[in-house]
XYZ file of C-alpha atoms in Angstrom:
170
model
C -193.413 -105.756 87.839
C -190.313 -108.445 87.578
C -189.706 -108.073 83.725
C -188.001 -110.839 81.542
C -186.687 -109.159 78.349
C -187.651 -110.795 75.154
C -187.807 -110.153 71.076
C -191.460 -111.074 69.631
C -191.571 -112.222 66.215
C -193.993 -110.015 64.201
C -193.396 -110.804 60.475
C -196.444 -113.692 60.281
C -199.174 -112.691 62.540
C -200.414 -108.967 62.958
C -199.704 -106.803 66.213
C -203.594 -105.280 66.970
C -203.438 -101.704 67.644
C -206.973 -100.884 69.636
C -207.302 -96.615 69.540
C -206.677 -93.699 66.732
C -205.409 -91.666 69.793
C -201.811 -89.966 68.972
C -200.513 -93.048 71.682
C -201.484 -95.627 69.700
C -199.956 -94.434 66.062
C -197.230 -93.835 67.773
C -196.886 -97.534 68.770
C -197.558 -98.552 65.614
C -195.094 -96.464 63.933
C -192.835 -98.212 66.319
C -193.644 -101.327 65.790
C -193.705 -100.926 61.958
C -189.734 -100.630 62.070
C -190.076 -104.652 62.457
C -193.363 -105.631 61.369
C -194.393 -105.523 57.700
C -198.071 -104.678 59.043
C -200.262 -103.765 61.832
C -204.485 -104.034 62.368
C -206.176 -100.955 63.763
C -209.123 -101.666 65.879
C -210.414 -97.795 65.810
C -212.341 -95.334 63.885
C -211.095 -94.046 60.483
C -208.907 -91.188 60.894
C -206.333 -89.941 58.295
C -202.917 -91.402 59.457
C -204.593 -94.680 59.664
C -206.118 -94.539 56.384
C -202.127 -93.526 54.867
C -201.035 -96.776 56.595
C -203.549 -98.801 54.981
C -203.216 -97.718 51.320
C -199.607 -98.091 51.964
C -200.673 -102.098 52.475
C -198.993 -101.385 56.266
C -202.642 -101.818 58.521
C -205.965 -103.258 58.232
C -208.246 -101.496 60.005
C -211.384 -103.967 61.796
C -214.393 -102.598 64.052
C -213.781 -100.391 67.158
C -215.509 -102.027 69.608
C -213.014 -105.366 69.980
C -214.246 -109.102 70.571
C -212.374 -112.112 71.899
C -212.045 -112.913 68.380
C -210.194 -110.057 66.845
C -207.715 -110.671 69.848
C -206.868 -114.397 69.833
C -203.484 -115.249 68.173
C -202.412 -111.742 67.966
C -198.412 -111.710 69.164
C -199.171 -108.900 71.158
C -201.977 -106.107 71.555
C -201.262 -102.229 72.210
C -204.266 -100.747 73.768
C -204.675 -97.043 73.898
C -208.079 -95.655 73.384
C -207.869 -92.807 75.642
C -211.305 -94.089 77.780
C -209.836 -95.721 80.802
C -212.629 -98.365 81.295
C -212.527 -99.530 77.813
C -208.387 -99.947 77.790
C -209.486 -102.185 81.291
C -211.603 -104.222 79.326
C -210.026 -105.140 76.388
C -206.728 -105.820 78.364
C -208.444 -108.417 80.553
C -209.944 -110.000 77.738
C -206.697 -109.978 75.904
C -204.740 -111.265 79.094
C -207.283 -114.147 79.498
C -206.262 -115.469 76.219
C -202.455 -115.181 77.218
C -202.070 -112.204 74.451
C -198.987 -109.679 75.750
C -201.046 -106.952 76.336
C -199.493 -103.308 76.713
C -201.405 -100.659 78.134
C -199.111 -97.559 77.820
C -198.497 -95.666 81.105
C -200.734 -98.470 82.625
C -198.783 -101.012 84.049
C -201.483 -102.776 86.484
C -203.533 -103.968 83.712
C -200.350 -104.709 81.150
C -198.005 -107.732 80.830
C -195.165 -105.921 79.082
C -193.757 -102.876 78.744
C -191.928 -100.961 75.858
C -188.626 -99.969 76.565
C -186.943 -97.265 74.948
C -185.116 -98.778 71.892
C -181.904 -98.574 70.190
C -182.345 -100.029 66.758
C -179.344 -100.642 64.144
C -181.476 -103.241 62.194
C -181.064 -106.053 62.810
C -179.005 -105.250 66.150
C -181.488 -103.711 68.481
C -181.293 -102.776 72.357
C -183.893 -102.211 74.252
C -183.556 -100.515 77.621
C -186.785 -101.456 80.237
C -186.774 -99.728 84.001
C -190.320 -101.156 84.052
C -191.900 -98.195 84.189
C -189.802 -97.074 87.104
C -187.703 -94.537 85.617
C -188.655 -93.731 82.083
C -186.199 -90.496 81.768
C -183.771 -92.311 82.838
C -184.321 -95.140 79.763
C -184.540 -91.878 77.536
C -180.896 -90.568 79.050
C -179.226 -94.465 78.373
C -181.077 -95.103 74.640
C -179.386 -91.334 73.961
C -176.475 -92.123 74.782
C -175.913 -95.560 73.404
C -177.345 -94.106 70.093
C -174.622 -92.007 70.155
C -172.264 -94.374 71.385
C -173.202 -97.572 68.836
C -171.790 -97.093 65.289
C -174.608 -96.455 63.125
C -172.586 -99.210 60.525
C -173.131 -101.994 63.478
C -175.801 -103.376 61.708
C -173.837 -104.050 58.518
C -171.757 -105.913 60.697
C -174.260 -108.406 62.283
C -175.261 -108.903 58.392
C -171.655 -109.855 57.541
C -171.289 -112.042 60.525
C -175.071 -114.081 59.868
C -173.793 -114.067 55.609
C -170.720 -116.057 56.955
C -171.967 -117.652 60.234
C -172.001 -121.276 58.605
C -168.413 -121.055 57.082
C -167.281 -120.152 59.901
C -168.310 -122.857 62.138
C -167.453 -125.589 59.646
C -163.870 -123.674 59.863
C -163.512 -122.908 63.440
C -164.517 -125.991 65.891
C -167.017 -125.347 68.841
């Protein structure tokens, strides 16, 4: 896979989450850091019943259809039942939804790198699946190298961004 790193914007339109396996909350615990909710496609379970009365996930039928897919910015499938992942991917994929299948990268159109996050700086570090200990070694050691403060900073700078360029020419 030749990857081109981008942001996604999730604050208007829901990230679908397709599985209650331990895989998928923990993508959507992930994603949560930036999205103000997430819709589970997947059978009650506790952790996803928490999100919901926490107004953080809606939770729609299990067994997905073209329509709970189209417009989503992106789709996390993890079920656990390989055929089923395969299946909801390639309908997701023929609607041009980013579609990530963890630890499946033939039937995915983006990975999740390991991430950095100092809100709102963020880093993300992608091998594309190559060499994910070695992502794991580099987000542990910026995380120790970034100043946890950083993020103030990138505030500061976007509170004072248009001053500034009135002040200072291009």
């Amino acid at each position: 896979m030749s990857a081109f790193p981008i942001f996604i914007d999730v604050s208007d339109r829901r990230p679908l989450i397709v599985g209650g396996t331990w895989l998928a909350l923990a993508k959507a615990r992930l994603i949560l850091q930036w999205a103000p909710a997430v819709t589970f496609a997947s059978l009650p379970s506790p952790e996803i019943a928490a999100l919901r009365e926490a107004g953080r996930a809606d939770v729609i039928a299990a067994d997905v259809k073209l329509d709970d897919l189209a417009g989503r910015p992106l789709v996390i499938i993890a079920t656990g039942v390989l055929e089923e992942d395969a299946r909801i991917a390639h309908m997701a994929r023929a609607l041009g939804v980013n579609t990530n299948v963890p630890d499946r990268p033939d039937i995915s159109n983006f990975s999740l790198g390991a991430i950095v996050s100092r809100k709102p700086v963020t880093v993300a570090i992608g091998t594309t699946g190559s060499a994910p200990v070695l992502a794991t070694q580099l987000r542990a050691k910026l995380e120790q190298d970034l100043h946890p403060r950083i993020g103030k900073l990138a505030e500061f700078a976007s509170r004072h961004r248009a001053r500034v360029a009135k002040t200072i020419p291009d």
